[in-house]
Tab-separated table of C-alpha atoms in Angstrom:
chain	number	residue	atom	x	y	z
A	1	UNK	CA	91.816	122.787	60.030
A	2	UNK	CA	90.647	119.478	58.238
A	3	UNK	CA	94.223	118.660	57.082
A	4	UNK	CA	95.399	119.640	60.505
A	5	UNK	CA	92.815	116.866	62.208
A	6	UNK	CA	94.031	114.523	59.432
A	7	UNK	CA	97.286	114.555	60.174
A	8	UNK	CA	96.990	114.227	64.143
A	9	UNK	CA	95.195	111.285	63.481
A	10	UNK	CA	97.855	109.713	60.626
A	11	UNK	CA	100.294	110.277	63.276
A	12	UNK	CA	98.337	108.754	65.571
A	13	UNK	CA	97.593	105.732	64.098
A	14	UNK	CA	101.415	105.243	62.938
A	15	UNK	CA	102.358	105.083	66.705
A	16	UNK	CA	99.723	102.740	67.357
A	17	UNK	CA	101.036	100.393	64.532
A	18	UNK	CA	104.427	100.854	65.300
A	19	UNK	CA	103.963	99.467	68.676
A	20	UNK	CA	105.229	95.996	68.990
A	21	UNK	CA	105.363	93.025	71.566
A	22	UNK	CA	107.579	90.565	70.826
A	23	UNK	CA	107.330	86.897	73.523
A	24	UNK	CA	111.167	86.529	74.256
A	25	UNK	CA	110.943	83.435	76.337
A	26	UNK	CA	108.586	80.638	76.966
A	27	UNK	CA	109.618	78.016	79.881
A	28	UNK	CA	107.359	75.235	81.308
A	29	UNK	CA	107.472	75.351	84.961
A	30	UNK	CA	106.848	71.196	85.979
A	31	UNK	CA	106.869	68.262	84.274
A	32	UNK	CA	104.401	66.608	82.134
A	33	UNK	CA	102.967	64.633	85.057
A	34	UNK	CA	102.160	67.813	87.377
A	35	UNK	CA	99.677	69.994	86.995
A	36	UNK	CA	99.098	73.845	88.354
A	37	UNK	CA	96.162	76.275	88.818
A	38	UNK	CA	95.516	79.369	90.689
A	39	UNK	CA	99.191	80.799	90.220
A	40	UNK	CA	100.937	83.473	92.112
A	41	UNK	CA	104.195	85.016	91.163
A	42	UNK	CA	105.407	87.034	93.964
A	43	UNK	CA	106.633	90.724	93.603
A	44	UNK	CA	110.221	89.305	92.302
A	45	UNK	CA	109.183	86.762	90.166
A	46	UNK	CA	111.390	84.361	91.738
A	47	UNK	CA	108.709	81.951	93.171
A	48	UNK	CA	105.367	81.351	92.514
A	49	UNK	CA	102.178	79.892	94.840
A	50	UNK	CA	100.025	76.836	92.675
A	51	UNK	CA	97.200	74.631	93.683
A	52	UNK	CA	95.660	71.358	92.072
A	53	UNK	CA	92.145	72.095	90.362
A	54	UNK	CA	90.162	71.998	92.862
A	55	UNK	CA	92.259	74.254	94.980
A	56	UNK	CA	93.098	71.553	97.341
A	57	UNK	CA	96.393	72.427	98.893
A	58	UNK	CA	98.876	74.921	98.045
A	59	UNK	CA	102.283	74.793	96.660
A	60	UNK	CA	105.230	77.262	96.573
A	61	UNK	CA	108.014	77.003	93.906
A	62	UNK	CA	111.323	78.567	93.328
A	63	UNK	CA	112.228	79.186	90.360
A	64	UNK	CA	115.540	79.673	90.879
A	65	UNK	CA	116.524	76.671	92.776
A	66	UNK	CA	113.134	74.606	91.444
A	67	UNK	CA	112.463	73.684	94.779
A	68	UNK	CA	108.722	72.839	95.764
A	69	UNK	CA	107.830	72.979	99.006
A	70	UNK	CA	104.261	72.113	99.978
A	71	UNK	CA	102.631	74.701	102.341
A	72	UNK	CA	99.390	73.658	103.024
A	73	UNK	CA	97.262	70.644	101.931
A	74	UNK	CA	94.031	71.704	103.281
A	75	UNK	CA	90.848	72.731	100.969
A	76	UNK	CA	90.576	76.280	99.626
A	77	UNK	CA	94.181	77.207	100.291
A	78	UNK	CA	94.983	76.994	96.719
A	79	UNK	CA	92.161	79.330	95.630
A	80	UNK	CA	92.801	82.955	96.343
A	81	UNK	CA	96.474	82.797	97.980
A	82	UNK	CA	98.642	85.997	98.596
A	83	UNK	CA	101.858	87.195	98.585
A	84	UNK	CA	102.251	90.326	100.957
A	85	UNK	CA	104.742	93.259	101.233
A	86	UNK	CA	107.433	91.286	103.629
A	87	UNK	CA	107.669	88.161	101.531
A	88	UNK	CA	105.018	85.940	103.625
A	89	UNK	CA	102.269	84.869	102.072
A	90	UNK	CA	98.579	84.522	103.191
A	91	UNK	CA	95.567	82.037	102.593
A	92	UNK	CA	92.253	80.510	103.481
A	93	UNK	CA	91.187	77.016	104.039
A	94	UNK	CA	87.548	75.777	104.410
A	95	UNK	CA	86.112	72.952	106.270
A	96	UNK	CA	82.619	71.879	105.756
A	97	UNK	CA	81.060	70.938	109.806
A	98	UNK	CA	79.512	67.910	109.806
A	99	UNK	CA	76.634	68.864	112.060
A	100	UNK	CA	75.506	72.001	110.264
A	101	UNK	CA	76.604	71.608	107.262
A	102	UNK	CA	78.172	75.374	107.200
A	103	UNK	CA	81.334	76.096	105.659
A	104	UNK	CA	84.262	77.348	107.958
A	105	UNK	CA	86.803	79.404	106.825
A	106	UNK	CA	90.611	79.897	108.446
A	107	UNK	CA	92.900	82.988	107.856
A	108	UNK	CA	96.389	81.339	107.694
A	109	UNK	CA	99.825	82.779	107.463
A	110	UNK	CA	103.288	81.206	105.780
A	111	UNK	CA	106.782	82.772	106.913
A	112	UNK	CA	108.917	82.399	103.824
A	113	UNK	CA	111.590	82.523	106.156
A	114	UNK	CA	110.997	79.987	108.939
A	115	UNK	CA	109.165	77.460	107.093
A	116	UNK	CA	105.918	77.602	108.962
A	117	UNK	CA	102.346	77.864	108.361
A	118	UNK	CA	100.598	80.051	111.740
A	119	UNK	CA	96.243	80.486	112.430
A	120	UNK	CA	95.961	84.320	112.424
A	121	UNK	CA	92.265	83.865	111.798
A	122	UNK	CA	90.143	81.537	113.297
A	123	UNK	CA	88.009	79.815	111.394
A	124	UNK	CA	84.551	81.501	111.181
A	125	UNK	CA	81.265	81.118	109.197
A	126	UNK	CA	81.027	83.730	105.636
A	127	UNK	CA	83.363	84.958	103.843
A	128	UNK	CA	86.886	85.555	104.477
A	129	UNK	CA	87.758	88.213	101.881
A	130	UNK	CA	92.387	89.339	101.699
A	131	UNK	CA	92.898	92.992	101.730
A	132	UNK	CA	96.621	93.416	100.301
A	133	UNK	CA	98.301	97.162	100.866
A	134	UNK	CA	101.099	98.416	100.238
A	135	UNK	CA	102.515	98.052	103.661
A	136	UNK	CA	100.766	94.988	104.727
A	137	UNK	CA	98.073	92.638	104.692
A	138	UNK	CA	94.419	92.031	106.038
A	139	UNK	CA	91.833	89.446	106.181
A	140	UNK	CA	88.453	90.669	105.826
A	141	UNK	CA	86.152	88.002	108.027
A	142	UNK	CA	81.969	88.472	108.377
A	143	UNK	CA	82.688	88.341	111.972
A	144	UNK	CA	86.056	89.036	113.110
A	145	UNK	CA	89.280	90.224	110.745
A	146	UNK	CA	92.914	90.300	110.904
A	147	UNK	CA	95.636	92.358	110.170
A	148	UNK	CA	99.319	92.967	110.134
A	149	UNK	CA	99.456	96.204	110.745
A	150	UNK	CA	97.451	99.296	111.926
A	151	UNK	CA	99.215	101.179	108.561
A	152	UNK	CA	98.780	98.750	105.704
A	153	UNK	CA	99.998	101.883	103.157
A	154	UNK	CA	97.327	101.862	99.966
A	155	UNK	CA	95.333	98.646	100.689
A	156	UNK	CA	92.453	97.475	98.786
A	157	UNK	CA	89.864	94.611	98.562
A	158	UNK	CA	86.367	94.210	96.643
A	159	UNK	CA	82.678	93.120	98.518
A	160	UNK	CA	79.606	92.406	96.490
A	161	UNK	CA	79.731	95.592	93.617
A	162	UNK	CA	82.080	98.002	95.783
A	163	UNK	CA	85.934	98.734	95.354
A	164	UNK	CA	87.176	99.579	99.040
A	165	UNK	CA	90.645	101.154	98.631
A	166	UNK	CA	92.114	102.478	101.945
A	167	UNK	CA	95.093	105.533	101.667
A	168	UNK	CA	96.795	108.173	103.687
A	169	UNK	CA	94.741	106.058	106.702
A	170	UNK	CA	91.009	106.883	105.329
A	171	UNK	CA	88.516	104.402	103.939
A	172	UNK	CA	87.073	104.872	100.672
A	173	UNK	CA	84.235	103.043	98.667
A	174	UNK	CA	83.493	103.302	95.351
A	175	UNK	CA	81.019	101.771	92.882
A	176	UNK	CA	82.449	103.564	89.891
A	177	UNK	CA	80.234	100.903	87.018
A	178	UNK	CA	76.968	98.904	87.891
A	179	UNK	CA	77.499	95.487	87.749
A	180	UNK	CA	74.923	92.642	88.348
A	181	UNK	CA	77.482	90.322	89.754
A	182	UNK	CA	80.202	92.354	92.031
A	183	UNK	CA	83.157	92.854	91.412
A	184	UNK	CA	86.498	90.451	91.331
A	185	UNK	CA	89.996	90.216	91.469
A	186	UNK	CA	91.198	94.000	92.433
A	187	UNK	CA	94.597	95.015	91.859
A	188	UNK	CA	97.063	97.778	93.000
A	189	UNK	CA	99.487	99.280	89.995
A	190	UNK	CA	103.170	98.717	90.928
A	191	UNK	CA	103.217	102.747	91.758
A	192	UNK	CA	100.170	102.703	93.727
A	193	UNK	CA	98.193	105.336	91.595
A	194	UNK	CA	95.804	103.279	89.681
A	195	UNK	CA	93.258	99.785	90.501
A	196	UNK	CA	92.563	97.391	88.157
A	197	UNK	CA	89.163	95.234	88.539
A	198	UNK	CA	86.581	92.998	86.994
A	199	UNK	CA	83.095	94.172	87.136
A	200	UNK	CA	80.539	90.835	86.433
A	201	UNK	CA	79.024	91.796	82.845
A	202	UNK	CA	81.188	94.986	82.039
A	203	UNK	CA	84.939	93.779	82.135
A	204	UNK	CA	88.083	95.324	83.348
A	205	UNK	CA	87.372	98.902	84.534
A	206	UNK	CA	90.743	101.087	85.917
A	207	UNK	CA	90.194	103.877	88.729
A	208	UNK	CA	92.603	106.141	90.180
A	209	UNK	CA	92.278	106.107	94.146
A	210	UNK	CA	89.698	108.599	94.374
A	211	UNK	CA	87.255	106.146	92.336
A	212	UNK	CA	87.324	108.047	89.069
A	213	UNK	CA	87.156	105.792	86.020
A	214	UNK	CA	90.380	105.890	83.881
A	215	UNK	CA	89.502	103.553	81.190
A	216	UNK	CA	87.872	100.204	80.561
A	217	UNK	CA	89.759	97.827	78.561
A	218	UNK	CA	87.232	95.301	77.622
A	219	UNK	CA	85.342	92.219	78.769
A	220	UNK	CA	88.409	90.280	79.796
A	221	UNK	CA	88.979	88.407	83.384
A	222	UNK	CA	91.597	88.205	86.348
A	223	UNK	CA	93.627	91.736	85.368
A	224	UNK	CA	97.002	91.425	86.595
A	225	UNK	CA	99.481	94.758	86.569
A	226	UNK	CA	102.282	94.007	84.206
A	227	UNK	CA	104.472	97.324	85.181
A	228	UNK	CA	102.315	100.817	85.514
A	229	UNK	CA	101.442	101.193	81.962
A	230	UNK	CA	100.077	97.469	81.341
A	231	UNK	CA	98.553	94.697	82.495
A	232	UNK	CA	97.832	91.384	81.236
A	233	UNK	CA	94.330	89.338	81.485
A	234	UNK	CA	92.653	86.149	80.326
A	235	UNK	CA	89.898	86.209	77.457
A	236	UNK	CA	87.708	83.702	77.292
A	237	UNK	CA	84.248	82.151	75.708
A	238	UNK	CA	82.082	79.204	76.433
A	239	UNK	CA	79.040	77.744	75.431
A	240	UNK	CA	76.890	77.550	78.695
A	241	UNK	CA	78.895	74.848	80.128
A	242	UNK	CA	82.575	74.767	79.173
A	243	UNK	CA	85.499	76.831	77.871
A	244	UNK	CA	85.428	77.174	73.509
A	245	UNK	CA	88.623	79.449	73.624
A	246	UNK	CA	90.642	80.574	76.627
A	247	UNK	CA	93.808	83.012	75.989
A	248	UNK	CA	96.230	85.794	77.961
A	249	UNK	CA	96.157	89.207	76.368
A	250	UNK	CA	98.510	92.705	76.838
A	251	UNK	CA	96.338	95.597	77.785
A	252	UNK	CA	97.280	98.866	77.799
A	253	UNK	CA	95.875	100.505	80.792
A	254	UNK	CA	94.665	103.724	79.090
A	255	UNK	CA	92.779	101.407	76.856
A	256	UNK	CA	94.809	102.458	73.472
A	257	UNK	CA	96.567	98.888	72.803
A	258	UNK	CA	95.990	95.422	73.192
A	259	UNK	CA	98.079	92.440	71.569
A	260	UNK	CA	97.503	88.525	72.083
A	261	UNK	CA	100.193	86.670	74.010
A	262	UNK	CA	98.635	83.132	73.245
A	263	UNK	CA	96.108	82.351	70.678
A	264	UNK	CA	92.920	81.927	71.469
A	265	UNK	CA	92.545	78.211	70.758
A	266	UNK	CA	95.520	77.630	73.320
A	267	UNK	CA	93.173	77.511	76.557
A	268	UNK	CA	95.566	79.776	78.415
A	269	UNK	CA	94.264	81.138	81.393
A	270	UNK	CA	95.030	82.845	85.175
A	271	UNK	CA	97.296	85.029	84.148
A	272	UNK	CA	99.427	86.592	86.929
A	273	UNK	CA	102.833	89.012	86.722
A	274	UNK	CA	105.897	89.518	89.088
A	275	UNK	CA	109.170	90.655	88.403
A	276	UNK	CA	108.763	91.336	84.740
A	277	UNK	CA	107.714	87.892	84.300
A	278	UNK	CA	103.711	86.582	83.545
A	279	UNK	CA	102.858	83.059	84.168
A	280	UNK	CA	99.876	81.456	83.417
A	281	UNK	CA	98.543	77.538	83.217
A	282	UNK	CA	96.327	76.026	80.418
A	283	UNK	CA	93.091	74.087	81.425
A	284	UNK	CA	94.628	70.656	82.178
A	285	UNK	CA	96.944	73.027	84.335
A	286	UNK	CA	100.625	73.382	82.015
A	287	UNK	CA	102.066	75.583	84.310
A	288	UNK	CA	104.193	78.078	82.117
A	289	UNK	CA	105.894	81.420	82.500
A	290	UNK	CA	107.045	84.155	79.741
A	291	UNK	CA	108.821	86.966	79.140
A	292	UNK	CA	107.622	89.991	76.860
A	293	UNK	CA	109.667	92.737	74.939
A	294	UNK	CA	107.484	95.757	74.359
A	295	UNK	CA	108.612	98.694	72.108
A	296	UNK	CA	106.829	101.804	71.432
């Protein structure tokens, strides 16, 4: 029985090591004098949304014609943009009143196809928080909401330390690890089985849609879904007041593998995936996208 339990796990560690990833491209997406934050490859990966660093403004490239067209230039929009189902893509400005002092926020929406930037939100006090499905897209206001469809297919959004995943039309919400923080930047796997998140103080944690834990994958940030089986995320370390190391890592999403894409002294951060492509930028914002070979 001993030799038996010995050779499971020699077997299992030669398929561990005999994983490999190998980076098969590396392209720089502007030129020396630009700079690019918060990026956004859509589903495709044949354009990606970029703000400035302060998230002032937001920016839409395509990468197959390298054609920039500016879609907004007002504050916020830059910060937490979206790409939805249809190809449009969805955003939030702020705008500080000068009486109160209270920060406004507008739900806005950009047709790929006719150019054009619409209000679908008016702009309200709180938070305005994007629920992306499936099927379609919703803004989550403190006061009033939006969305762009009654059947938004497997949608999902986080408030405060809560994971609220909507499917087959009921509303679900889950607190699956305590976190002192909340919870950030939820995403749906490509097959719409599995959710991805960051929980403040515990790292990425992976549920299936009925809130069960799957696996947690470490104390890394911003998980975006690679294909179903991995995503990629950004490590990073400071010393109270700045960035020491900043780099994008492969994660398996059982938990079993993890390889570095960038070294850790490279400052790469925001990592985001589309199309079999990741992108990420650097901290003075090099804008650059990869592409990964991964055999098992």
């Amino acid at each position: 029985m001993k030799r038996r339990l010995l050779l499971l796990m020699w077997i299992a560690a030669l398929t561990v090591t005999a994983q490999q990833v190998r980076v098969t491209s590396v392209t720089p997406l502007l030129n020396a004098s630009q700079a690019g934050f918060y990026p956004s490859l859509n589903k495709s990966g044949d354009k990606i949304l970029f703000s400035d660093a302060d998230a002032h403004g937001l920016v839409m490239l395509d990468l197959k014609s390298h054609v920039a067209t500016t879609i907004s230039k007002l504050d916020g929009a830059g910060f937490d943009a979206k790409w939805s189902n249809d190809g449009d893509v969805y955003y939030v400005t702020s705008k500080v009143d000068p009486k109160s002092k209270l920060v406004y926020r507008t739900g806005m929406r950009y047709s790929t196809e006719r150019d054009l930037s619409e209000v679908v939100l008016e702009a309200q006090h709180g938070a305005v928080l994007p629920e992306v499905g499936s099927k379609g897209m919703a803004l989550k206001g403190t006061t009033r909401s939006f969305a762009s469809s009654n059947n938004r297919g497997t949608s999902l959004y986080t408030t405060g330390s809560q994971v609220i995943i909507t499917h087959n039309g009921a509303v679900h919400r889950y607190t699956p690890v305590e976190s002192y923080a909340g919870y950030l930047w939820p995403s749906l796997s490509p097959s719409g089985d599995k959710v991805a998140f960051f929980a403040a103080g515990r790292g990425i944690v992976v549920i299936d849609l009925n809130g069960n834990i799957l696996a947690e994958l470490g104390n890394y940030e911003m998980p975006s879904w690679y294909n179903n089986d991995y995503l990629v995320a950004q490590n990073t370390s400071d010393d109270g007041y700045q960035f020491t190391s900043s780099q994008i890592l492969l994660l398996k999403a059982d938990g079993s593998f993890k390889h570095e894409l960038t070294p850790s002294t490279s400052m790469t951060m925001q990592p985001t995936c589309g199309g079999g492509k990741i992108a990420y930028t650097t901290i003075d914002g090099k804008l650059t996208m990869i592409t990964i070979d991964i055999v098992e």
